[in-house]
mmCIF file of C-alpha atoms and ligand atoms in Angstrom:
data_model
loop_
_atom_site.group_PDB
_atom_site.id
_atom_site.type_symbol
_atom_site.label_atom_id
_atom_site.label_comp_id
_atom_site.label_asym_id
_atom_site.label_seq_id
_atom_site.Cartn_x
_atom_site.Cartn_y
_atom_site.Cartn_z
ATOM 1 C CA UNK A 1 156.001 -215.493 69.839
ATOM 2 C CA UNK A 2 154.445 -214.296 66.576
ATOM 3 C CA UNK A 3 152.977 -210.846 66.890
ATOM 4 C CA UNK A 4 149.245 -211.489 66.415
ATOM 5 C CA UNK A 5 148.433 -207.903 65.541
ATOM 6 C CA UNK A 6 151.268 -207.551 63.013
ATOM 7 C CA UNK A 7 150.576 -210.864 61.250
ATOM 8 C CA UNK A 8 146.808 -210.402 61.240
ATOM 9 C CA UNK A 9 145.562 -210.652 57.629
ATOM 10 C CA UNK A 10 143.313 -207.692 56.797
ATOM 11 C CA UNK A 11 139.745 -208.500 55.753
ATOM 12 C CA UNK A 12 139.876 -205.346 53.619
ATOM 13 C CA UNK A 13 143.460 -205.108 52.348
ATOM 14 C CA UNK A 14 142.683 -202.486 49.678
ATOM 15 C CA UNK A 15 140.680 -200.190 51.920
ATOM 16 C CA UNK A 16 142.111 -197.123 53.646
ATOM 17 C CA UNK A 17 140.354 -194.353 55.546
ATOM 18 C CA UNK A 18 137.281 -193.023 53.731
ATOM 19 C CA UNK A 19 137.925 -189.945 51.579
ATOM 20 C CA UNK A 20 135.311 -187.990 53.560
ATOM 21 C CA UNK A 21 137.317 -188.315 56.757
ATOM 22 C CA UNK A 22 140.587 -187.631 54.960
ATOM 23 C CA UNK A 23 139.374 -184.441 53.266
ATOM 24 C CA UNK A 24 137.415 -183.062 56.235
ATOM 25 C CA UNK A 25 140.489 -183.566 58.415
ATOM 26 C CA UNK A 26 142.720 -181.815 55.892
ATOM 27 C CA UNK A 27 140.203 -178.978 55.533
ATOM 28 C CA UNK A 28 140.211 -178.474 59.308
ATOM 29 C CA UNK A 29 144.015 -178.598 59.438
ATOM 30 C CA UNK A 30 144.292 -175.970 56.696
ATOM 31 C CA UNK A 31 141.374 -173.809 57.832
ATOM 32 C CA UNK A 32 139.870 -174.365 54.360
ATOM 33 C CA UNK A 33 136.263 -173.853 53.303
ATOM 34 C CA UNK A 34 135.071 -177.435 53.544
ATOM 35 C CA UNK A 35 133.013 -178.375 50.488
ATOM 36 C CA UNK A 36 134.276 -181.966 50.661
ATOM 37 C CA UNK A 37 132.268 -184.199 53.008
ATOM 38 C CA UNK A 38 128.553 -183.699 52.431
ATOM 39 C CA UNK A 39 126.951 -181.930 55.373
ATOM 40 C CA UNK A 40 125.151 -178.606 55.820
ATOM 41 C CA UNK A 41 126.817 -175.691 57.613
ATOM 42 C CA UNK A 42 123.402 -174.573 58.905
ATOM 43 C CA UNK A 43 121.173 -175.952 61.670
ATOM 44 C CA UNK A 44 118.021 -178.045 61.591
ATOM 45 C CA UNK A 45 114.646 -176.296 61.971
ATOM 46 C CA UNK A 46 114.345 -174.878 65.539
ATOM 47 C CA UNK A 47 110.934 -176.570 65.767
ATOM 48 C CA UNK A 48 112.621 -179.952 65.271
ATOM 49 C CA UNK A 49 115.287 -179.114 67.852
ATOM 50 C CA UNK A 50 112.515 -178.157 70.300
ATOM 51 C CA UNK A 51 110.840 -181.534 69.743
ATOM 52 C CA UNK A 52 114.104 -183.377 70.408
ATOM 53 C CA UNK A 53 114.572 -181.377 73.595
ATOM 54 C CA UNK A 54 111.001 -182.096 74.660
ATOM 55 C CA UNK A 55 111.552 -185.850 74.369
ATOM 56 C CA UNK A 56 115.033 -185.748 75.916
ATOM 57 C CA UNK A 57 113.722 -183.895 78.958
ATOM 58 C CA UNK A 58 110.472 -185.836 78.974
ATOM 59 C CA UNK A 59 112.250 -189.044 79.906
ATOM 60 C CA UNK A 60 112.449 -190.869 76.569
ATOM 61 C CA UNK A 61 116.035 -191.917 77.173
ATOM 62 C CA UNK A 62 115.983 -195.711 77.276
ATOM 63 C CA UNK A 63 116.130 -198.301 74.490
ATOM 64 C CA UNK A 64 113.725 -197.863 71.636
ATOM 65 C CA UNK A 65 112.108 -201.006 70.223
ATOM 66 C CA UNK A 66 114.563 -202.884 67.996
ATOM 67 C CA UNK A 67 112.832 -201.934 64.717
ATOM 68 C CA UNK A 68 112.221 -198.301 65.709
ATOM 69 C CA UNK A 69 109.519 -196.521 67.716
ATOM 70 C CA UNK A 70 106.036 -197.254 66.383
ATOM 71 C CA UNK A 71 105.019 -193.609 65.731
ATOM 72 C CA UNK A 72 108.109 -193.062 63.553
ATOM 73 C CA UNK A 73 107.581 -196.262 61.567
ATOM 74 C CA UNK A 74 103.964 -195.223 61.063
ATOM 75 C CA UNK A 75 104.965 -191.720 59.969
ATOM 76 C CA UNK A 76 107.480 -193.158 57.478
ATOM 77 C CA UNK A 77 104.829 -195.502 56.080
ATOM 78 C CA UNK A 78 102.353 -192.586 55.747
ATOM 79 C CA UNK A 79 104.891 -190.399 54.011
ATOM 80 C CA UNK A 80 105.852 -193.190 51.617
ATOM 81 C CA UNK A 81 102.212 -193.894 50.791
ATOM 82 C CA UNK A 82 101.597 -190.198 50.089
ATOM 83 C CA UNK A 83 104.739 -189.824 47.971
ATOM 84 C CA UNK A 84 104.953 -193.172 46.194
ATOM 85 C CA UNK A 85 101.473 -194.627 46.391
ATOM 86 C CA UNK A 86 102.887 -197.761 48.034
ATOM 87 C CA UNK A 87 101.759 -198.787 51.490
ATOM 88 C CA UNK A 88 104.437 -200.477 53.579
ATOM 89 C CA UNK A 89 103.273 -202.162 56.776
ATOM 90 C CA UNK A 90 104.966 -200.238 59.630
ATOM 91 C CA UNK A 91 104.997 -203.355 61.807
ATOM 92 C CA UNK A 92 106.707 -205.688 59.352
ATOM 93 C CA UNK A 93 108.164 -203.628 56.502
ATOM 94 C CA UNK A 94 109.702 -200.433 57.966
ATOM 95 C CA UNK A 95 112.886 -200.378 60.075
ATOM 96 C CA UNK A 96 114.636 -197.374 61.602
ATOM 97 C CA UNK A 97 118.433 -197.506 61.229
ATOM 98 C CA UNK A 98 121.461 -195.633 62.514
ATOM 99 C CA UNK A 99 121.804 -193.750 59.224
ATOM 100 C CA UNK A 100 121.975 -194.736 55.582
ATOM 101 C CA UNK A 101 125.377 -196.421 55.814
ATOM 102 C CA UNK A 102 124.226 -198.851 58.494
ATOM 103 C CA UNK A 103 121.079 -199.567 56.514
ATOM 104 C CA UNK A 104 123.105 -200.370 53.398
ATOM 105 C CA UNK A 105 125.646 -202.479 55.306
ATOM 106 C CA UNK A 106 122.903 -204.449 57.036
ATOM 107 C CA UNK A 107 120.949 -205.038 53.826
ATOM 108 C CA UNK A 108 124.097 -206.319 52.116
ATOM 109 C CA UNK A 109 125.041 -208.461 55.116
ATOM 110 C CA UNK A 110 121.664 -210.170 55.228
ATOM 111 C CA UNK A 111 121.435 -210.719 51.457
ATOM 112 C CA UNK A 112 124.920 -211.673 50.264
ATOM 113 C CA UNK A 113 126.635 -215.029 50.758
ATOM 114 C CA UNK A 114 130.143 -216.132 49.805
ATOM 115 C CA UNK A 115 130.321 -216.578 46.038
ATOM 116 C CA UNK A 116 127.407 -214.227 45.282
ATOM 117 C CA UNK A 117 127.921 -211.420 42.794
ATOM 118 C CA UNK A 118 126.777 -207.863 43.460
ATOM 119 C CA UNK A 119 126.496 -205.346 40.642
ATOM 120 C CA UNK A 120 127.363 -201.720 41.330
ATOM 121 C CA UNK A 121 127.483 -198.649 39.071
ATOM 122 C CA UNK A 122 130.717 -196.657 39.112
ATOM 123 C CA UNK A 123 131.497 -194.046 40.247
ATOM 124 C CA UNK A 124 130.007 -195.730 43.331
ATOM 125 C CA UNK A 125 129.574 -194.398 46.853
ATOM 126 C CA UNK A 126 132.429 -195.825 48.846
ATOM 127 C CA UNK A 127 130.596 -197.964 51.407
ATOM 128 C CA UNK A 128 129.079 -200.433 48.930
ATOM 129 C CA UNK A 129 132.044 -202.554 47.829
ATOM 130 C CA UNK A 130 133.652 -203.118 51.274
ATOM 131 C CA UNK A 131 130.328 -204.327 52.697
ATOM 132 C CA UNK A 132 129.977 -206.804 49.812
ATOM 133 C CA UNK A 133 133.546 -208.044 50.311
ATOM 134 C CA UNK A 134 133.059 -208.522 54.057
ATOM 135 C CA UNK A 135 130.023 -210.671 53.262
ATOM 136 C CA UNK A 136 132.202 -212.810 50.968
ATOM 137 C CA UNK A 137 130.584 -211.534 47.787
ATOM 138 C CA UNK A 138 132.247 -210.480 44.557
ATOM 139 C CA UNK A 139 131.720 -206.952 43.271
ATOM 140 C CA UNK A 140 130.888 -206.649 39.570
ATOM 141 C CA UNK A 141 131.215 -203.128 38.188
ATOM 142 C CA UNK A 142 129.565 -201.274 35.340
ATOM 143 C CA UNK A 143 130.670 -197.757 34.444
ATOM 144 C CA UNK A 144 128.231 -194.866 34.184
ATOM 145 C CA UNK A 145 128.867 -192.801 31.037
ATOM 146 C CA UNK A 146 130.998 -189.673 31.201
ATOM 147 C CA UNK A 147 130.077 -186.839 31.514
ATOM 148 C CA UNK A 148 126.339 -187.581 31.671
ATOM 149 C CA UNK A 149 126.640 -190.520 34.093
ATOM 150 C CA UNK A 150 123.920 -192.534 32.353
ATOM 151 C CA UNK A 151 123.767 -196.307 32.890
ATOM 152 C CA UNK A 152 124.559 -198.579 29.946
ATOM 153 C CA UNK A 153 121.604 -200.971 30.238
ATOM 154 C CA UNK A 154 122.881 -203.271 27.507
ATOM 155 C CA UNK A 155 126.074 -203.779 29.490
ATOM 156 C CA UNK A 156 124.128 -204.250 32.720
ATOM 157 C CA UNK A 157 122.196 -207.016 30.950
ATOM 158 C CA UNK A 158 125.469 -208.709 29.964
ATOM 159 C CA UNK A 159 126.886 -208.487 33.482
ATOM 160 C CA UNK A 160 123.871 -210.009 35.232
ATOM 161 C CA UNK A 161 124.059 -213.752 35.797
ATOM 162 C CA UNK A 162 122.392 -216.433 37.924
ATOM 163 C CA UNK A 163 125.064 -215.607 40.518
ATOM 164 C CA UNK A 164 123.899 -211.970 40.802
ATOM 165 C CA UNK A 165 122.372 -211.795 44.266
ATOM 166 C CA UNK A 166 122.050 -208.033 44.445
ATOM 167 C CA UNK A 167 122.131 -204.862 42.365
ATOM 168 C CA UNK A 168 122.910 -201.641 44.255
ATOM 169 C CA UNK A 169 121.361 -198.540 42.735
ATOM 170 C CA UNK A 170 121.547 -194.919 43.840
ATOM 171 C CA UNK A 171 119.378 -192.079 42.573
ATOM 172 C CA UNK A 172 119.776 -189.149 43.130
ATOM 173 C CA UNK A 173 123.378 -190.195 42.699
ATOM 174 C CA UNK A 174 126.323 -189.483 44.930
ATOM 175 C CA UNK A 175 128.915 -188.348 43.827
ATOM 176 C CA UNK A 176 127.635 -187.212 40.410
ATOM 177 C CA UNK A 177 124.242 -185.573 40.998
ATOM 178 C CA UNK A 178 122.694 -187.654 38.200
ATOM 179 C CA UNK A 179 119.047 -188.690 38.570
ATOM 180 C CA UNK A 180 117.378 -191.753 37.069
ATOM 181 C CA UNK A 181 114.191 -191.563 35.036
ATOM 182 C CA UNK A 182 111.120 -193.778 35.259
ATOM 183 C CA UNK A 183 112.484 -195.435 32.111
ATOM 184 C CA UNK A 184 115.648 -196.423 33.967
ATOM 185 C CA UNK A 185 113.620 -198.217 36.628
ATOM 186 C CA UNK A 186 111.628 -199.969 33.879
ATOM 187 C CA UNK A 187 114.893 -201.117 32.272
ATOM 188 C CA UNK A 188 116.162 -202.461 35.582
ATOM 189 C CA UNK A 189 112.841 -204.180 36.307
ATOM 190 C CA UNK A 190 112.825 -205.813 32.871
ATOM 191 C CA UNK A 191 116.380 -207.110 33.321
ATOM 192 C CA UNK A 192 115.592 -208.585 36.740
ATOM 193 C CA UNK A 193 112.219 -210.081 35.800
ATOM 194 C CA UNK A 194 112.136 -213.817 36.472
ATOM 195 C CA UNK A 195 115.333 -213.752 38.565
ATOM 196 C CA UNK A 196 115.823 -213.917 42.319
ATOM 197 C CA UNK A 197 118.167 -210.911 42.293
ATOM 198 C CA UNK A 198 117.455 -208.340 44.996
ATOM 199 C CA UNK A 199 117.983 -204.568 44.891
ATOM 200 C CA UNK A 200 119.432 -202.182 47.448
ATOM 201 C CA UNK A 201 118.200 -198.729 46.450
ATOM 202 C CA UNK A 202 120.134 -195.931 48.126
ATOM 203 C CA UNK A 203 117.687 -193.007 47.977
ATOM 204 C CA UNK A 204 119.052 -190.814 50.744
ATOM 205 C CA UNK A 205 118.781 -187.684 48.532
ATOM 206 C CA UNK A 206 115.154 -188.499 47.592
ATOM 207 C CA UNK A 207 113.889 -184.967 48.325
ATOM 208 C CA UNK A 208 116.694 -183.151 46.502
ATOM 209 C CA UNK A 209 115.823 -183.290 42.783
ATOM 210 C CA UNK A 210 115.872 -180.186 40.619
ATOM 211 C CA UNK A 211 114.221 -178.426 37.693
ATOM 212 C CA UNK A 212 110.811 -180.022 38.173
ATOM 213 C CA UNK A 213 112.073 -183.611 37.990
ATOM 214 C CA UNK A 214 110.417 -186.272 40.082
ATOM 215 C CA UNK A 215 112.348 -188.666 42.279
ATOM 216 C CA UNK A 216 111.857 -192.172 40.920
ATOM 217 C CA UNK A 217 111.812 -194.395 43.964
ATOM 218 C CA UNK A 218 112.041 -198.155 43.700
ATOM 219 C CA UNK A 219 109.208 -198.005 46.247
ATOM 220 C CA UNK A 220 106.971 -196.503 43.504
ATOM 221 C CA UNK A 221 107.702 -199.302 41.074
ATOM 222 C CA UNK A 222 105.690 -202.365 42.192
ATOM 223 C CA UNK A 223 107.937 -204.888 40.447
ATOM 224 C CA UNK A 224 111.092 -203.397 41.949
ATOM 225 C CA UNK A 225 109.533 -202.686 45.348
ATOM 226 C CA UNK A 226 108.845 -206.410 45.672
ATOM 227 C CA UNK A 227 112.599 -207.163 45.565
ATOM 228 C CA UNK A 228 114.093 -203.979 47.076
ATOM 229 C CA UNK A 229 115.528 -202.619 50.274
ATOM 230 C CA UNK A 230 114.799 -198.889 49.892
ATOM 231 C CA UNK A 231 117.111 -196.762 52.033
ATOM 232 C CA UNK A 232 116.313 -193.229 53.267
ATOM 233 C CA UNK A 233 118.070 -190.740 55.564
ATOM 234 C CA UNK A 234 116.710 -188.061 57.870
ATOM 235 C CA UNK A 235 120.150 -186.482 58.128
ATOM 236 C CA UNK A 236 119.985 -185.325 54.510
ATOM 237 C CA UNK A 237 116.360 -184.241 54.648
ATOM 238 C CA UNK A 238 116.440 -182.330 57.946
ATOM 239 C CA UNK A 239 120.011 -180.896 57.933
ATOM 240 C CA UNK A 240 121.113 -183.204 60.739
ATOM 241 C CA UNK A 241 123.718 -185.602 59.340
ATOM 242 C CA UNK A 242 125.226 -185.998 62.821
ATOM 243 C CA UNK A 243 122.089 -187.605 64.180
ATOM 244 C CA UNK A 244 122.679 -190.724 62.093
ATOM 245 C CA UNK A 245 119.089 -191.810 61.594
ATOM 246 C CA UNK A 246 117.747 -193.450 58.480
ATOM 247 C CA UNK A 247 115.281 -196.119 57.486
ATOM 248 C CA UNK A 248 114.736 -199.138 55.297
ATOM 249 C CA UNK A 249 111.564 -200.146 53.507
ATOM 250 C CA UNK A 250 111.380 -203.738 52.319
ATOM 251 C CA UNK A 251 108.782 -206.470 51.829
ATOM 252 C CA UNK A 252 108.015 -208.531 54.895
ATOM 253 C CA UNK A 253 110.322 -211.499 54.196
ATOM 254 C CA UNK A 254 113.241 -209.210 53.396
ATOM 255 C CA UNK A 255 112.581 -207.040 56.448
ATOM 256 C CA UNK A 256 112.561 -210.144 58.661
ATOM 257 C CA UNK A 257 116.051 -211.069 57.388
ATOM 258 C CA UNK A 258 117.197 -207.450 57.649
ATOM 259 C CA UNK A 259 116.134 -207.252 61.289
ATOM 260 C CA UNK A 260 117.932 -210.494 62.169
ATOM 261 C CA UNK A 261 121.168 -208.681 61.357
ATOM 262 C CA UNK A 262 120.116 -205.176 62.454
ATOM 263 C CA UNK A 263 119.376 -206.355 66.014
ATOM 264 C CA UNK A 264 122.981 -207.480 66.451
ATOM 265 C CA UNK A 265 124.612 -204.529 64.690
ATOM 266 C CA UNK A 266 122.987 -201.612 66.545
ATOM 267 C CA UNK A 267 119.996 -203.250 68.231
ATOM 268 C CA UNK A 268 118.092 -199.952 68.110
ATOM 269 C CA UNK A 269 118.472 -196.244 67.394
ATOM 270 C CA UNK A 270 118.340 -193.388 69.921
ATOM 271 C CA UNK A 271 114.843 -192.862 71.269
ATOM 272 C CA UNK A 272 114.271 -189.103 71.722
ATOM 273 C CA UNK A 273 115.218 -188.174 68.165
ATOM 274 C CA UNK A 274 113.002 -190.914 66.754
ATOM 275 C CA UNK A 275 110.036 -189.551 68.706
ATOM 276 C CA UNK A 276 110.819 -186.002 67.597
ATOM 277 C CA UNK A 277 111.076 -187.048 63.949
ATOM 278 C CA UNK A 278 107.766 -188.888 64.190
ATOM 279 C CA UNK A 279 106.043 -185.622 65.133
ATOM 280 C CA UNK A 280 107.974 -183.452 62.693
ATOM 281 C CA UNK A 281 107.280 -185.751 59.737
ATOM 282 C CA UNK A 282 103.524 -185.254 60.073
ATOM 283 C CA UNK A 283 103.882 -181.911 58.289
ATOM 284 C CA UNK A 284 104.881 -182.569 54.639
ATOM 285 C CA UNK A 285 105.952 -178.919 54.224
ATOM 286 C CA UNK A 286 108.926 -179.843 56.393
ATOM 287 C CA UNK A 287 110.488 -181.814 53.538
ATOM 288 C CA UNK A 288 108.645 -180.838 50.371
ATOM 289 C CA UNK A 289 110.428 -177.463 50.121
ATOM 290 C CA UNK A 290 113.864 -179.054 50.167
ATOM 291 C CA UNK A 291 114.335 -179.237 46.397
ATOM 292 C CA UNK A 292 113.675 -175.510 45.920
ATOM 293 C CA UNK A 293 115.867 -174.713 48.930
ATOM 294 C CA UNK A 294 118.838 -176.570 47.467
ATOM 295 C CA UNK A 295 118.174 -175.542 43.875
ATOM 296 C CA UNK A 296 118.805 -171.912 44.878
ATOM 297 C CA UNK A 297 122.124 -172.933 46.403
ATOM 298 C CA UNK A 298 123.040 -175.033 43.380
ATOM 299 C CA UNK A 299 122.333 -172.107 41.074
ATOM 300 C CA UNK A 300 124.293 -169.674 43.200
ATOM 301 C CA UNK A 301 127.285 -172.012 43.331
ATOM 302 C CA UNK A 302 127.175 -172.683 39.573
ATOM 303 C CA UNK A 303 126.996 -168.944 38.900
ATOM 304 C CA UNK A 304 129.998 -168.469 41.196
ATOM 305 C CA UNK A 305 131.917 -171.197 39.350
ATOM 306 C CA UNK A 306 131.379 -169.388 36.066
ATOM 307 C CA UNK A 307 133.912 -166.798 37.257
ATOM 308 C CA UNK A 308 136.500 -169.587 37.691
ATOM 309 C CA UNK A 309 138.269 -171.849 35.199
ATOM 310 C CA UNK A 310 136.358 -174.870 36.513
ATOM 311 C CA UNK A 311 133.450 -176.078 34.391
ATOM 312 C CA UNK A 312 130.344 -177.327 36.204
ATOM 313 C CA UNK A 313 128.801 -180.568 34.916
ATOM 314 C CA UNK A 314 125.032 -181.129 34.935
ATOM 315 C CA UNK A 315 123.489 -181.446 38.405
ATOM 316 C CA UNK A 316 119.954 -182.877 38.503
ATOM 317 C CA UNK A 317 119.830 -183.755 42.198
ATOM 318 C CA UNK A 318 121.692 -184.224 45.543
ATOM 319 C CA UNK A 319 123.679 -181.395 47.134
ATOM 320 C CA UNK A 320 126.816 -182.144 45.142
ATOM 321 C CA UNK A 321 128.127 -180.284 42.130
ATOM 322 C CA UNK A 322 130.804 -181.833 39.921
ATOM 323 C CA UNK A 323 133.251 -179.538 38.177
ATOM 324 C CA UNK A 324 135.730 -180.401 35.450
ATOM 325 C CA UNK A 325 139.257 -179.012 35.686
ATOM 326 C CA UNK A 326 140.334 -180.495 32.344
ATOM 327 C CA UNK A 327 141.007 -177.005 30.967
ATOM 328 C CA UNK A 328 143.178 -176.083 33.930
ATOM 329 C CA UNK A 329 145.443 -178.933 34.944
ATOM 330 C CA UNK A 330 146.692 -182.430 34.111
ATOM 331 C CA UNK A 331 147.166 -183.312 37.759
ATOM 332 C CA UNK A 332 145.411 -186.402 39.121
ATOM 333 C CA UNK A 333 142.272 -185.347 40.987
ATOM 334 C CA UNK A 334 143.499 -186.615 44.364
ATOM 335 C CA UNK A 335 146.605 -184.426 44.107
ATOM 336 C CA UNK A 336 144.625 -181.424 42.908
ATOM 337 C CA UNK A 337 141.996 -181.753 45.666
ATOM 338 C CA UNK A 338 144.791 -181.779 48.227
ATOM 339 C CA UNK A 339 146.580 -178.821 46.616
ATOM 340 C CA UNK A 340 143.375 -176.748 46.402
ATOM 341 C CA UNK A 341 142.766 -177.391 50.090
ATOM 342 C CA UNK A 342 146.283 -176.401 51.107
ATOM 343 C CA UNK A 343 146.957 -173.573 48.662
ATOM 344 C CA UNK A 344 143.562 -172.020 47.897
ATOM 345 C CA UNK A 345 141.708 -173.045 51.057
ATOM 346 C CA UNK A 346 138.840 -174.951 49.422
ATOM 347 C CA UNK A 347 138.324 -178.662 50.112
ATOM 348 C CA UNK A 348 136.547 -180.925 47.604
ATOM 349 C CA UNK A 349 136.284 -184.642 46.873
ATOM 350 C CA UNK A 350 138.246 -186.252 43.994
ATOM 351 C CA UNK A 351 135.838 -188.418 42.008
ATOM 352 C CA UNK A 352 138.406 -191.046 40.944
ATOM 353 C CA UNK A 353 138.260 -192.582 44.440
ATOM 354 C CA UNK A 354 134.791 -193.879 43.597
ATOM 355 C CA UNK A 355 136.281 -196.127 40.885
ATOM 356 C CA UNK A 356 138.147 -199.366 41.625
ATOM 357 C CA UNK A 357 140.312 -199.192 38.480
ATOM 358 C CA UNK A 358 142.546 -196.155 37.944
ATOM 359 C CA UNK A 359 140.623 -193.515 36.034
ATOM 360 C CA UNK A 360 140.990 -189.783 35.501
ATOM 361 C CA UNK A 361 137.998 -187.802 34.259
ATOM 362 C CA UNK A 362 139.473 -184.735 35.954
ATOM 363 C CA UNK A 363 136.426 -183.847 38.012
ATOM 364 C CA UNK A 364 136.046 -182.744 41.612
ATOM 365 C CA UNK A 365 132.894 -182.915 43.750
ATOM 366 C CA UNK A 366 131.835 -179.840 45.732
ATOM 367 C CA UNK A 367 129.099 -179.898 48.407
ATOM 368 C CA UNK A 368 126.801 -176.882 48.134
ATOM 369 C CA UNK A 369 124.769 -177.587 51.302
ATOM 370 C CA UNK A 370 126.244 -174.392 52.690
ATOM 371 C CA UNK A 371 125.303 -170.827 53.562
ATOM 372 C CA UNK A 372 125.453 -168.547 50.534
ATOM 373 C CA UNK A 373 128.355 -166.648 52.105
ATOM 374 C CA UNK A 374 130.299 -169.929 52.382
ATOM 375 C CA UNK A 375 129.671 -170.736 48.728
ATOM 376 C CA UNK A 376 130.662 -167.209 47.652
ATOM 377 C CA UNK A 377 133.871 -167.386 49.654
ATOM 378 C CA UNK A 378 134.749 -170.735 48.076
ATOM 379 C CA UNK A 379 134.145 -169.385 44.551
ATOM 380 C CA UNK A 380 136.262 -166.293 45.196
ATOM 381 C CA UNK A 381 139.118 -168.576 46.212
ATOM 382 C CA UNK A 382 138.575 -170.975 43.316
ATOM 383 C CA UNK A 383 138.780 -168.033 40.904
ATOM 384 C CA UNK A 384 142.491 -167.870 41.752
ATOM 385 C CA UNK A 385 143.059 -171.293 40.196
HETATM 386 N N1 LIG B 401 127.512 -189.015 52.416
HETATM 387 C C1 LIG B 401 128.526 -188.053 52.711
HETATM 388 C C2 LIG B 401 129.193 -187.570 51.441
HETATM 389 O O1 LIG B 401 129.001 -188.147 50.408
HETATM 390 C C3 LIG B 401 129.605 -188.594 53.605
HETATM 391 C C4 LIG B 401 129.154 -189.372 54.792
HETATM 392 C C5 LIG B 401 130.312 -189.886 55.560
HETATM 393 O O2 LIG B 401 131.311 -189.201 55.717
HETATM 394 N N2 LIG B 401 130.213 -191.092 55.979
HETATM 395 O O3 LIG B 401 129.935 -186.626 51.486
#
């Protein structure tokens, strides 16, 4: 009898366990300060927790509607209209998802067919390529420049073809902290004009942009909005990554296709937290202060790094800071990230894992969504490098 499990051909032969799980596990094992996986070490606003409790105890514990509870979809549409000037119809164009990753997977699954090409910008967040491959698509990669992580629009133009079904964009960008300008969106729109290529725009760090910049959402750009799935995440905005709630904005026809898949992936998302978020979102102050909140942490962490031999790269958005160790070591970043966790007690993310082809820019990603004392402790330890 052949052993079915042993002879089973993997659908994702090149994929291992995500780096976030690997590094958080190692950090826990070593008792290290965990600046690897991106999550805050502080709690959501007590007022939001009280709202969740109210709805939990108030009996809102059965299935939510498949697309999300109406008050939350309405609140998302209101917020988007206020921020971007674009009005999405909550009934047909807004869907609540179980986090950003599920939103991205579902958008890819409903858009990509075998033989389609999907363009991604590397370094690329690690969930994009496997989702494309599972859908039978082919990933086409363009490299962001180093160390500024700017797109090469001329190359993007050369890589697009009639087979390009989808372009996946991400600003503010994980892992680099780079932020696109309005000009970047214009370049993308011009390249896609007259094509049937769609866009998945991963904007989960939309409220975390620094130094007076403005987040350039595809939802603000009418030409792009008409062909985009725009992905957002409450986990990032409200310090609650464990709640796994996000959303997708897309024109009616795209949302209809999205929901065909969504209903059989998660069906719906937990009810009490949706109802709580719907109430909490009505007050814009609950998310508009986020940039200043994280800019203080970014600045504190960068100041702390200046006492180490690591060199911070530019950070225009997200809660990730890249640091170059080129002056310190020739080690590959994966080896160094592991050694720093074990020997110095600070966990980070090696950036090379976000490239398909071997590449060593000698940079590590540190998450600064942490209490100041946590950041200070990490910098003290990193100073020993
Ligand atoms: N988005 C988080 C990060 O970049 C990780 C989320 C996850 O572990 N799936 O660190």
